[in-house]
Short mmCIF file of C-alpha atoms in Angstrom, two decimals:
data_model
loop_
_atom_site.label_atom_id
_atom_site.label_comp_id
_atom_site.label_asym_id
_atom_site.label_seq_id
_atom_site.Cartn_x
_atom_site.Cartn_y
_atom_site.Cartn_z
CA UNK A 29 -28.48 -44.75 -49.67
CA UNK A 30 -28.06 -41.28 -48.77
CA UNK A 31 -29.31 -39.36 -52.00
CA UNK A 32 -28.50 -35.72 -51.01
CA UNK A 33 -24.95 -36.29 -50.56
CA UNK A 34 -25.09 -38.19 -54.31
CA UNK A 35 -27.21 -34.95 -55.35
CA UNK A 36 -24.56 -32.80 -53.99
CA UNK A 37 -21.82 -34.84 -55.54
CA UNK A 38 -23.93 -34.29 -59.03
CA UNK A 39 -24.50 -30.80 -58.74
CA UNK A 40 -20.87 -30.56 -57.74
CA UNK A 41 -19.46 -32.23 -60.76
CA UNK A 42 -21.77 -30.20 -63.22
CA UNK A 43 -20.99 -26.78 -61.80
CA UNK A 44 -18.11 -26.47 -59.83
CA UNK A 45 -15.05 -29.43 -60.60
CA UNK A 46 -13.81 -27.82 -63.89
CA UNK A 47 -14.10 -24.51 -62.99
CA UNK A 48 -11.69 -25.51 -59.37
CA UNK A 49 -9.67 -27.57 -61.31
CA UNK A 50 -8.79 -25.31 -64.04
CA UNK A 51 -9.43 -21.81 -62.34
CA UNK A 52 -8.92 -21.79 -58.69
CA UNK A 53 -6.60 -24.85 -57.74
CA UNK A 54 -3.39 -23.68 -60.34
CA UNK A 55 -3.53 -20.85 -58.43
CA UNK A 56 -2.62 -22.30 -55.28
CA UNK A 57 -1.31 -24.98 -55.66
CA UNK A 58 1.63 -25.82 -58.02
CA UNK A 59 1.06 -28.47 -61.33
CA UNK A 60 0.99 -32.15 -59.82
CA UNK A 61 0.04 -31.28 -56.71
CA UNK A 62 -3.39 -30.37 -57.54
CA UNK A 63 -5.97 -32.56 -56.71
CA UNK A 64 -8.04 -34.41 -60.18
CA UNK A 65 -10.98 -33.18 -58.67
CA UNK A 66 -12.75 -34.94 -61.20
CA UNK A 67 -11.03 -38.64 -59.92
CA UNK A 68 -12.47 -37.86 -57.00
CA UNK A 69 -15.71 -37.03 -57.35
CA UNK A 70 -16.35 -40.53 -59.50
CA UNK A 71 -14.62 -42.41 -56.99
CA UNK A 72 -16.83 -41.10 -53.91
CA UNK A 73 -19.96 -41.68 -56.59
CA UNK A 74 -18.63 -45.13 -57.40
CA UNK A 75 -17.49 -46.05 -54.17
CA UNK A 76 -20.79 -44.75 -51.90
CA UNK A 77 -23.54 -45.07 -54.36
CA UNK A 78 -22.62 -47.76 -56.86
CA UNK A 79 -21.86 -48.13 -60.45
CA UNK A 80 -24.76 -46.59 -62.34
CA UNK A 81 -23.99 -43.19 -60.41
CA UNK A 82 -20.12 -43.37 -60.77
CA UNK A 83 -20.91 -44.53 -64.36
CA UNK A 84 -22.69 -41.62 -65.36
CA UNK A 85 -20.89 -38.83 -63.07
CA UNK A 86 -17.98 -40.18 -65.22
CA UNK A 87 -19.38 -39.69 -68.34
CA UNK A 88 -20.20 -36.00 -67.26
CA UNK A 89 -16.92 -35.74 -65.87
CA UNK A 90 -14.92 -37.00 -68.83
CA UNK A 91 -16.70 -34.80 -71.59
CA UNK A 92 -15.89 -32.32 -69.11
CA UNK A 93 -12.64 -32.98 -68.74
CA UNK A 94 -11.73 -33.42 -72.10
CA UNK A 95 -13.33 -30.17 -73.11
CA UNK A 96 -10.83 -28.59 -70.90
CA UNK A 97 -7.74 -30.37 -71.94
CA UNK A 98 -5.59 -29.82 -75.11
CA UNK A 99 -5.30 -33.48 -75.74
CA UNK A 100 -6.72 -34.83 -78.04
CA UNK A 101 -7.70 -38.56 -76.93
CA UNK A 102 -10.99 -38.29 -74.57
CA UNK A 103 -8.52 -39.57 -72.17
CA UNK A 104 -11.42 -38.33 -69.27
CA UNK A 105 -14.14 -39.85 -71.19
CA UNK A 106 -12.51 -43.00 -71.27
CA UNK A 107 -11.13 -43.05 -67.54
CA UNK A 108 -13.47 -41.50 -65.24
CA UNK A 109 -16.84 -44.10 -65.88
CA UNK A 110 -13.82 -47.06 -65.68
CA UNK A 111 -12.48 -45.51 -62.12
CA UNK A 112 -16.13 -44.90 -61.32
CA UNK A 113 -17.24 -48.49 -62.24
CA UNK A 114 -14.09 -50.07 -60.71
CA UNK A 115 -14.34 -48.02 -57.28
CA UNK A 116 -18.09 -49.30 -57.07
CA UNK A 117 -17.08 -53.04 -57.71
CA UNK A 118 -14.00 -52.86 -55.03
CA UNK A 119 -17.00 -51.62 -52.58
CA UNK A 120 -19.14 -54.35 -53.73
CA UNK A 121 -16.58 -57.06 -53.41
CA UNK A 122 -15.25 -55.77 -50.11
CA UNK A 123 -18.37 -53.90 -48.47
CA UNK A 124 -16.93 -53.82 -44.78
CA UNK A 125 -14.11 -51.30 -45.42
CA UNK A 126 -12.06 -49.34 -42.88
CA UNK A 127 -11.01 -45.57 -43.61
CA UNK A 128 -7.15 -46.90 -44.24
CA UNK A 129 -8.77 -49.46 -46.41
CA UNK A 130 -10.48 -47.26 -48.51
CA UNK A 131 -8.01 -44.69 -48.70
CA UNK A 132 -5.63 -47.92 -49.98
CA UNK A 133 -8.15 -48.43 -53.00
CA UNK A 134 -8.19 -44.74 -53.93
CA UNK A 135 -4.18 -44.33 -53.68
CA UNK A 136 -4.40 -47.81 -56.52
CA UNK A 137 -7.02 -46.01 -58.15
CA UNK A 138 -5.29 -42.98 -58.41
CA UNK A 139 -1.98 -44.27 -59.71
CA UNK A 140 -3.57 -46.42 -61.97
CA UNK A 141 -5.22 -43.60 -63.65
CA UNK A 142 -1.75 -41.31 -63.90
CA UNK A 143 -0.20 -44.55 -65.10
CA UNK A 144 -3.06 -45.19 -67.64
CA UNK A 145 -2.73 -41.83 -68.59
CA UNK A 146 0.93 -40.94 -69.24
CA UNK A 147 0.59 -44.04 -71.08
CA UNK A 148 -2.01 -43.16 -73.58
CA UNK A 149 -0.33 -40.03 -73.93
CA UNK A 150 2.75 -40.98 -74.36
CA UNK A 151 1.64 -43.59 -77.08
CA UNK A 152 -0.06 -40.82 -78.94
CA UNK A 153 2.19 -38.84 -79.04
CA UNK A 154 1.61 -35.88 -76.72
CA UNK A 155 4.10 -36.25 -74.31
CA UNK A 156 7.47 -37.96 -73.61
CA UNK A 157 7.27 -40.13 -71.13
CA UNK A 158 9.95 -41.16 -68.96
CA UNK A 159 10.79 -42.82 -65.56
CA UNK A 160 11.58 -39.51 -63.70
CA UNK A 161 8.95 -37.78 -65.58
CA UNK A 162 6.22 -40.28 -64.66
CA UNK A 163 8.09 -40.02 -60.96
CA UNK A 164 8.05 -36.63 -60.34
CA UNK A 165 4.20 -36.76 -61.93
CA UNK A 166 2.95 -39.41 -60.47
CA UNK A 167 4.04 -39.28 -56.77
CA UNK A 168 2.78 -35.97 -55.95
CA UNK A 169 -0.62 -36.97 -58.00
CA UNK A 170 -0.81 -39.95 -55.66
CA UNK A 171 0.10 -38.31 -52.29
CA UNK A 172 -1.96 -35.39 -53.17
CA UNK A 173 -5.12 -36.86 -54.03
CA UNK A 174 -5.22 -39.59 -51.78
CA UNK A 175 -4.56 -36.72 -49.07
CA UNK A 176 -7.91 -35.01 -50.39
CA UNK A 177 -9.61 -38.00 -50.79
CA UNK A 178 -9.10 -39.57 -46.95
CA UNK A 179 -10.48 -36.30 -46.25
CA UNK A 180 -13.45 -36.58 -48.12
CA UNK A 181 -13.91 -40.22 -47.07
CA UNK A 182 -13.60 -39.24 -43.62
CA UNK A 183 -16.10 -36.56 -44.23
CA UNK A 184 -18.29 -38.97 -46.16
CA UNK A 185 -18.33 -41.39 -42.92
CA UNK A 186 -18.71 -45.37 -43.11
CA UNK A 187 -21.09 -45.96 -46.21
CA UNK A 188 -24.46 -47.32 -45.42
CA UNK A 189 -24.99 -50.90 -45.83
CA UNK A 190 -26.52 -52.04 -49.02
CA UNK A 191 -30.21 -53.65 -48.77
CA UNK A 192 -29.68 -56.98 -50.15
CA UNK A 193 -33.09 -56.99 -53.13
CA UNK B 6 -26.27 13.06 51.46
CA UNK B 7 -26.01 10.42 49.44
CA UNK B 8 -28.15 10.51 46.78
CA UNK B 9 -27.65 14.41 46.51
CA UNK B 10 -23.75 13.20 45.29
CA UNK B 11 -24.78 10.94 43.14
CA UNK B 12 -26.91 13.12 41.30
CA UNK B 13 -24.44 16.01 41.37
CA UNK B 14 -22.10 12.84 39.85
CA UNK B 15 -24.45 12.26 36.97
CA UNK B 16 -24.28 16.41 35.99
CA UNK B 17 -20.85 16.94 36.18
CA UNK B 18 -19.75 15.08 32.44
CA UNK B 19 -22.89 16.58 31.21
CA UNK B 20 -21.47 20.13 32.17
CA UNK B 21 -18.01 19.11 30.94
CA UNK B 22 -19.14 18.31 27.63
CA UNK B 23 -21.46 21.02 27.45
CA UNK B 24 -18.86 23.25 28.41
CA UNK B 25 -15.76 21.84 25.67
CA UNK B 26 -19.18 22.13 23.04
CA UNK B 27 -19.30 25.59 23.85
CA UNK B 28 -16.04 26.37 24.05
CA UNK B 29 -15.83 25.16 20.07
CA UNK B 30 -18.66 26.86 19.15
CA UNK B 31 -17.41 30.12 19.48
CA UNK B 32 -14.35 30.98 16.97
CA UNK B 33 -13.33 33.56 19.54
CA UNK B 34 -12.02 30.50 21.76
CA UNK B 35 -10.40 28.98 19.25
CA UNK B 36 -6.90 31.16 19.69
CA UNK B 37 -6.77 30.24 23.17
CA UNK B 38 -5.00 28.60 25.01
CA UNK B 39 -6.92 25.23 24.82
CA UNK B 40 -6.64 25.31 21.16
CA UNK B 41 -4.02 22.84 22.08
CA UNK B 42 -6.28 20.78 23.48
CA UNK B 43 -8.30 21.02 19.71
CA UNK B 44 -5.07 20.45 17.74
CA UNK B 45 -5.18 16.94 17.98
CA UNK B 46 -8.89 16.46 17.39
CA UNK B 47 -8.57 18.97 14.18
CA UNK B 48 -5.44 17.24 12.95
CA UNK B 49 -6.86 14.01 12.63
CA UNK B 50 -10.25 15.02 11.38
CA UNK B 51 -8.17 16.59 8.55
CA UNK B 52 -5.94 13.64 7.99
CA UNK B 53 -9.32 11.72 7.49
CA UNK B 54 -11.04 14.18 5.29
CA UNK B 55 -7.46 14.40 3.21
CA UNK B 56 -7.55 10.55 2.85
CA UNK B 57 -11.04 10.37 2.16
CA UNK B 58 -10.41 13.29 -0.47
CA UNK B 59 -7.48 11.31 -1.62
CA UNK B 60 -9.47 8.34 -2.46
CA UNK B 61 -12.30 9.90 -4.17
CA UNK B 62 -10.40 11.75 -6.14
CA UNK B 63 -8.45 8.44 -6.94
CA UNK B 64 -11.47 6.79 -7.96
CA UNK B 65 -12.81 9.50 -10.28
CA UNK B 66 -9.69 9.35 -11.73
CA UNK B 67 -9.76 6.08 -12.29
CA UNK B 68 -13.08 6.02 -13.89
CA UNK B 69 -12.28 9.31 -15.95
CA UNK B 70 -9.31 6.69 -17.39
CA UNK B 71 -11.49 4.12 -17.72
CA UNK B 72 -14.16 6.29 -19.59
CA UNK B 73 -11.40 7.82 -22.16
CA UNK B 74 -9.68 4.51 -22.60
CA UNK B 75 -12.89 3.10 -23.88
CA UNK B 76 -13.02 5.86 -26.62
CA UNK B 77 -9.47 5.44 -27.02
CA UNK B 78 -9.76 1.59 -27.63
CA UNK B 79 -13.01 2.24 -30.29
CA UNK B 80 -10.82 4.83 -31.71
CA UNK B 81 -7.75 2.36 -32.35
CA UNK B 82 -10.07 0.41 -33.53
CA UNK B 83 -11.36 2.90 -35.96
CA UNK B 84 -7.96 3.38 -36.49
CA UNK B 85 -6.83 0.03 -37.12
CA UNK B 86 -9.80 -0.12 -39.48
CA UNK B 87 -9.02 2.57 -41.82
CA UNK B 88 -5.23 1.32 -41.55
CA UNK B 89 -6.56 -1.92 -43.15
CA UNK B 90 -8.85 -0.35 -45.65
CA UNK B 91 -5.80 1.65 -46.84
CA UNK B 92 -3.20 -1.46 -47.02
CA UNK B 93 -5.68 -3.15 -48.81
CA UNK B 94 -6.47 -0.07 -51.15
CA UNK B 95 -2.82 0.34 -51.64
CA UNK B 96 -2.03 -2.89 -52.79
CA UNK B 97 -5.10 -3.19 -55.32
CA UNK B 98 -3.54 0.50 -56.68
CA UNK B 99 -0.41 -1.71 -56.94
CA UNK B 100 -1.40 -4.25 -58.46
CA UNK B 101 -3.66 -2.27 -61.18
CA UNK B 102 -0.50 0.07 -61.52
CA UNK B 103 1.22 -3.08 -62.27
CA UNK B 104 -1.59 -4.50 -64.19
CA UNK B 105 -1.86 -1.07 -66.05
CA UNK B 106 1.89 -1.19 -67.22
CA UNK B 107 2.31 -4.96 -68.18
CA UNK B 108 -1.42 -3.92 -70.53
CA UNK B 109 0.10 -0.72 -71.91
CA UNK B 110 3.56 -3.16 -72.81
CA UNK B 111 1.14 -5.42 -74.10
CA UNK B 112 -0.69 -2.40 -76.33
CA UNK B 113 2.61 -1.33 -77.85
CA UNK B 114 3.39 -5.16 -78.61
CA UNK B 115 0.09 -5.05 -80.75
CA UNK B 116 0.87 -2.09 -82.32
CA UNK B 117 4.38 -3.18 -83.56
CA UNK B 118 3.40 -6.56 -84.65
CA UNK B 119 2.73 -6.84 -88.52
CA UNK B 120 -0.20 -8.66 -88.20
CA UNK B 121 -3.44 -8.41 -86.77
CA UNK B 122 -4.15 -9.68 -83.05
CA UNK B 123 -6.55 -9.87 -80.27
CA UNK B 124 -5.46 -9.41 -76.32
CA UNK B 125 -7.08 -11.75 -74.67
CA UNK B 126 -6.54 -12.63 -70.68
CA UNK B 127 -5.61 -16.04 -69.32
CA UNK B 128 -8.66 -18.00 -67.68
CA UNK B 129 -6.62 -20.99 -65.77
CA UNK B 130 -4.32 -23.52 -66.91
CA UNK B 131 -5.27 -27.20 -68.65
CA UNK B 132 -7.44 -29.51 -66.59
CA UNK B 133 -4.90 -32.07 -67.10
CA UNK B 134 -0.94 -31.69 -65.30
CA UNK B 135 0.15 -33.73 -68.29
CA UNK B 136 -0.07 -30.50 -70.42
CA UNK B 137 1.46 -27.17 -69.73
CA UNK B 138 -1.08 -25.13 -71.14
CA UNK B 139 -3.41 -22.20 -70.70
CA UNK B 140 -6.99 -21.71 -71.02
CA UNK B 141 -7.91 -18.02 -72.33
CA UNK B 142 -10.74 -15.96 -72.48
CA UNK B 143 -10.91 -15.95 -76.17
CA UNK B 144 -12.02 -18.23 -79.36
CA UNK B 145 -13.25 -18.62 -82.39
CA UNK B 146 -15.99 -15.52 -82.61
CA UNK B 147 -12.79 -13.16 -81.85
CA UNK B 148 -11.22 -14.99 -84.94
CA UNK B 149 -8.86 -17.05 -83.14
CA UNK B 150 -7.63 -20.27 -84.81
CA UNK B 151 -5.64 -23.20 -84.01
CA UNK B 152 -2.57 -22.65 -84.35
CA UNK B 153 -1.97 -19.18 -84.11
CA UNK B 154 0.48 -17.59 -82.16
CA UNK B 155 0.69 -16.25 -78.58
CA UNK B 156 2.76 -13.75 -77.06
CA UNK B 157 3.81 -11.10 -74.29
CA UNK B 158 5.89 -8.07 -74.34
CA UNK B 159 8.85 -10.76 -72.61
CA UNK B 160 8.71 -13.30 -75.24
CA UNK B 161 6.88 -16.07 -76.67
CA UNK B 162 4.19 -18.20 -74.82
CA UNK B 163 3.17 -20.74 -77.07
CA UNK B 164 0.44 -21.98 -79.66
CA UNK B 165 -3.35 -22.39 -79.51
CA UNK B 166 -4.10 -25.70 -79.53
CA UNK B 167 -7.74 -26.22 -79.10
CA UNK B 168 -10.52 -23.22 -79.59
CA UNK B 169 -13.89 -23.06 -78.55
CA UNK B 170 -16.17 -20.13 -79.59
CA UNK B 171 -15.44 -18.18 -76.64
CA UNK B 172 -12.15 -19.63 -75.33
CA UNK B 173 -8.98 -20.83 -76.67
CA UNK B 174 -6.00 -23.60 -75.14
CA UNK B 175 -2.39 -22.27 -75.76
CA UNK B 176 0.10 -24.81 -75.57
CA UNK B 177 3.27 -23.91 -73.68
CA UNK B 178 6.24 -23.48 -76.07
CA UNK B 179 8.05 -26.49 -74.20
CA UNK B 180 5.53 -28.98 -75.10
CA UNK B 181 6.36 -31.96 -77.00
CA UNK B 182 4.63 -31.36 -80.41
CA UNK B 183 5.43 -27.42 -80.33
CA UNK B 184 7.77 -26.59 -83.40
CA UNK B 185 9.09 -22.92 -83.89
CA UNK B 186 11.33 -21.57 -86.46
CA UNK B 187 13.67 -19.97 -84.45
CA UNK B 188 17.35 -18.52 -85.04
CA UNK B 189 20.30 -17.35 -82.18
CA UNK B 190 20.15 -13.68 -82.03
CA UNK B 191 23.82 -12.74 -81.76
CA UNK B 192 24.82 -14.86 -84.60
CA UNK B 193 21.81 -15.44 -86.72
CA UNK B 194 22.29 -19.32 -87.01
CA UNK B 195 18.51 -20.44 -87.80
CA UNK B 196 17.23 -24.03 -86.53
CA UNK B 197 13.63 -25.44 -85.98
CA UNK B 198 13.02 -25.22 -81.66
CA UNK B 199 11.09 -28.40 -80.70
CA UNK B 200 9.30 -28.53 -77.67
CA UNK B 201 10.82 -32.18 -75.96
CA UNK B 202 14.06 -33.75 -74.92
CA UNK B 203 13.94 -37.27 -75.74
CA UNK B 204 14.92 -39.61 -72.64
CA UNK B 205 17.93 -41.01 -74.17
CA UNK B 206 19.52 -37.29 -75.25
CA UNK B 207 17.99 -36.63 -72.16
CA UNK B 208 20.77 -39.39 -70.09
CA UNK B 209 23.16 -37.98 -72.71
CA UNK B 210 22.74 -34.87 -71.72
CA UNK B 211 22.53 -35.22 -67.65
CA UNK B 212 26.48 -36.77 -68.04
CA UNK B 213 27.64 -34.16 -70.08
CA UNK B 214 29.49 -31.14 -68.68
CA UNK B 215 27.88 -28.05 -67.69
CA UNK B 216 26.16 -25.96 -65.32
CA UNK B 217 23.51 -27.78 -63.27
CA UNK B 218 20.06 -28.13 -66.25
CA UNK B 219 16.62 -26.93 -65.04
CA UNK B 220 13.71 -29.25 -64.83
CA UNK B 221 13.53 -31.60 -68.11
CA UNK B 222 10.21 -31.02 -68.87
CA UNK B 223 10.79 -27.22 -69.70
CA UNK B 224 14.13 -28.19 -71.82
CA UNK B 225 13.24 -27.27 -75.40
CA UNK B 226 15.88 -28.02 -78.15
CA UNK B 227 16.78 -25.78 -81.13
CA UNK B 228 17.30 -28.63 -84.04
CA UNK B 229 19.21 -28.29 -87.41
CA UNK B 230 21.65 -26.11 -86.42
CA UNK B 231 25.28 -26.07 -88.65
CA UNK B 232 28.45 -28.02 -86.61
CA UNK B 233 30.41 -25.09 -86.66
CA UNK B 234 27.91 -22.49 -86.00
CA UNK B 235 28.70 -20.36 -83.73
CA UNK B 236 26.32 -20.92 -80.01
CA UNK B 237 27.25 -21.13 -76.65
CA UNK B 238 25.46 -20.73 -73.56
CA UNK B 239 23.31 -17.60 -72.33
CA UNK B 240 23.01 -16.77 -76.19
CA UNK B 241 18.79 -15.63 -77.07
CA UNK B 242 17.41 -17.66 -79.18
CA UNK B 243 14.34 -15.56 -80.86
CA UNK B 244 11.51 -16.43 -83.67
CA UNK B 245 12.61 -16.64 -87.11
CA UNK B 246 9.53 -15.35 -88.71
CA UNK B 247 9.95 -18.18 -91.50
CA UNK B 248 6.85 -19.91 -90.37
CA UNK B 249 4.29 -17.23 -90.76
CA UNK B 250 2.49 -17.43 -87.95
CA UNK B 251 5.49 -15.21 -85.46
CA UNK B 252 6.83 -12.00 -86.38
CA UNK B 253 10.72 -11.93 -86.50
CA UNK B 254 13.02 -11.54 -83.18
CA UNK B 255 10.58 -12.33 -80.53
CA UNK B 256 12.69 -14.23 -77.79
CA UNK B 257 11.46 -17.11 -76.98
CA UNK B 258 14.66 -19.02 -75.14
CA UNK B 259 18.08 -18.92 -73.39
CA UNK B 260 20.41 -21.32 -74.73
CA UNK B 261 21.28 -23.61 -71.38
CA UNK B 262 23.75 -26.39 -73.04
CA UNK B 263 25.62 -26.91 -76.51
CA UNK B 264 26.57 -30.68 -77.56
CA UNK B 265 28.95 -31.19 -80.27
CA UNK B 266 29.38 -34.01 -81.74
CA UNK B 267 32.12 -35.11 -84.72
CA UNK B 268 30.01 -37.76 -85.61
CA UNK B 269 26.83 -35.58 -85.88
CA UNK B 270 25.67 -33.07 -88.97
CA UNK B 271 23.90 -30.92 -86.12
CA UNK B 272 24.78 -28.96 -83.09
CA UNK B 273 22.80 -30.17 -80.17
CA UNK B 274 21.34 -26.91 -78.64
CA UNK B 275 19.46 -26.92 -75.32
CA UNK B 276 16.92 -24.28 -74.55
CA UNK B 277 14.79 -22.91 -71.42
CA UNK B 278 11.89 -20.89 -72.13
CA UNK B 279 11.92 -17.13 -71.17
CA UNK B 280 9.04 -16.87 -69.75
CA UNK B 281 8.10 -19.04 -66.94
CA UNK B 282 5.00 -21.27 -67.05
CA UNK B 283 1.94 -19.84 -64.99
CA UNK B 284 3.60 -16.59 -64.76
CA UNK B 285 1.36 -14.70 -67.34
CA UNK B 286 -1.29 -13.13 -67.11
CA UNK B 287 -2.29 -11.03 -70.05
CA UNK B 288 -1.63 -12.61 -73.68
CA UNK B 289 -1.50 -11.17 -77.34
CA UNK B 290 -3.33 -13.68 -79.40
CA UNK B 291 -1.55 -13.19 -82.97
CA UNK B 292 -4.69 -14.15 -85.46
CA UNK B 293 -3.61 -13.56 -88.88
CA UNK B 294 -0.76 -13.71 -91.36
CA UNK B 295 1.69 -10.54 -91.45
CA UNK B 296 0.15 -7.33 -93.53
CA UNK B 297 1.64 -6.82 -96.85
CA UNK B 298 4.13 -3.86 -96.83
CA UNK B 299 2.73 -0.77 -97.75
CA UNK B 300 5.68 0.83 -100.47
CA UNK B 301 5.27 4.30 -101.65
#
């Protein structure tokens, strides 16, 4: 298990996602078409180092997250440890996973989580939901983040094989 | 006999040269008449020592071009340099030019609202796309409460939502959940503008005539509005001040489509926000209610 990069994932949660995500990436890049950042980061934690570090990265993540958004649910709080759990169960189930493979399991990942989402929100009130709202949300969400993600899977390289305990 | 000839053989180029040496030696000769013997000696020793002048001073020129286009290429480059340094100088005096005026529009905002407020400058938008909101660099310790309203010199921007101690969340205008007391301008009809278009007046709306409607999700729609009152498209729609919490006739929308309805009580009344989301910079955080009137 290759620590520094989950060190590097930590230190990039803590410090730098929110800050991007709220700051930087708006800037450049126009509403759904910025990468969650956040999704991300759990997912690589799940998915490479297993579920107690996507666990907890989404816990950090989601109080985060939630800090920084106006609703009102813990909608991060609740997602992120669930995407980083899930991601790290898909890798256990399936551990010899090509790049297209894993990129599959983070587009599901990701649309499950905009679906989840605009659900809870809608349901609460926050927003009206839609088909061509959740459309024009949820396919550049998708395409966008599962663009950013192959890249940091490719990046990332073919995860080390587990030692079986 | 004959090795006396031969020897007098051997001396007689000797002499001959000897003799033509001499002959050049002295520039008395040289007007003779066997200067036209010389002519073609001299003329091609000058051709030479023209083409050998020719090319040397071809190759110092070459090098003196060489040497000044070196310190004309670092000077370009100097050039080129300072030409940056002043494009990029130029457009930051732009841009705080810019910033300056939109800040000084801003200043006179505060002073004519009747109530206090706080500028305060816009951090980033919400970490979530489901919201169209804005995170901004002040809170609670600068007296800022949920709630309160937010402006610019062009209009209304919204509501805090959320405030930390040294931030605040203002929630776009457009939201669903936003409510604004709000009236038409020109004709002083007064409704309640709701952030929202629900998806069936939405499909309702979509079939009905009209100019081509912007995005749905910035559609806003001014509620409560009499049957016959008088709205039609283009009209401002501007803050009612009934609330409280906005001052009276601050735009905050451009009608975009009017439904009427016999079988309704209300006009349907579609609105766009004037400003346009992510394109502020600079806020007026409105933290109070309105100042009593001073009367003499």
């Amino acid at each position: 298990m290759r620590r520094p990069g989950l060190w590097l994932l930590a230190v990039f949660a803590l410090f730098f996602a929110v800050p991007l995500q709220v700051g930087l990436l708006p800037q450049v890049l126009p509403g759904p078409w910025t990468p969650h950042l956040g999704l991300l980061t759990v997912f690589l934690a799940g998915f490479l180092y297993g579920e107690a570090p996507g666990v907890a990265l989404g816990l950090l993540l989601g109080v985060l997250y939630d800090r920084f958004t106006v609703g009102d649910l813990g909608l991060h709080l609740l997602l992120l440890p669930l995407v980083g759990a899930g991601s790290a169960v898909v890798r256990r189930l399936v551990p010899e996973m090509d790049l297209i493979g894993r990129v599959v399991v983070l587009a599901v990942t990701v649309a499950l989580t905009e679906v989840m989402s605009a659900l809870l929100f809608d349901l609460s009130g926050q927003i009206l939901l839609d088909g061509s709202l959740l459309l024009r949300q949820l396919v550049p969400a998708v395409l966008t983040n599962v663009a950013f993600g192959a890249l940091l899977l490719f990046a990332a390289g073919r995860p080390q094989p587990r030692r079986a305990r | 006999m004959r090795v006396r000839r031969r020897r007098s053989a051997r001396w007689i180029p000797a002499v001959l040269i000897a003799a033509v040496g001499l002959f050049f030696l002295f520039p008395q000769t040289r007007n003779r008449p066997l200067s036209l013997v010389e002519a073609p000696f001299v003329w091609t020793a000058s051709q030479l020592t023209r083409m050998a002048r020719g090319a040397t001073d071809h190759m110092r020129g070459a090098w003196t071009d060489y040497a000044a286009l070196q310190g004309v290429r670092e000077e370009l480059e100097q050039v080129e340099g300072e030409r940056d340094h002043l494009l990029v100088a130029l457009s930051r005096s732009w841009e705080d030019a810019a910033r300056a005026d939109h800040l000084g529009r801003l200043l006179q905002l505060k002073k004519h609202v009747d109530r206090p407020a706080v500028a305060a400058r816009v951090l980033g938008t919400d970490a979530s796309h489901w919201f169209r909101a804005l995170l901004v660099d002040r809170g609670e310790f600068d007296g800022v409460e949920p709630g309160d309203g937010v402006l610019v010199p062009e209009g209304v921007v919204g509501r805090v939502a959320k405030v930390t101690h040294t931030t605040a969340q203002v929630l776009s205008v457009h939201n669903r959940g936003s409510v604004i007391p709000a009236r038409i301008q020109r004709s002083r009809h007064a409704g309640i503008l709701a952030g929202g278009v629900r998806p069936s007046a939405l499909e309702e709306l979509t079939e009905s005539e009209g100019e081509p409607l912007p995005p749905p999700e910035i559609l806003m729609e001014l509620k409560y509005v009499q049957r016959n009152a008088d709205v039609v498209v283009g009209d401002t729609v501007v803050t009612s001040g009934l609330e409280g919490r906005f001052p009276p006739g601050i735009p905050v929308g451009k009608v975009v489509r009017v439904v009427r309805s016999n079988a309704e009580t209300f006009l349907r009344v579609y609105v766009v926000p004037v400003l346009p989301f992510g394109a502020v910079e600079d806020v007026l955080v409105l933290t109070g209610e309105a100042r009593p009137v001073e009367t003499p």
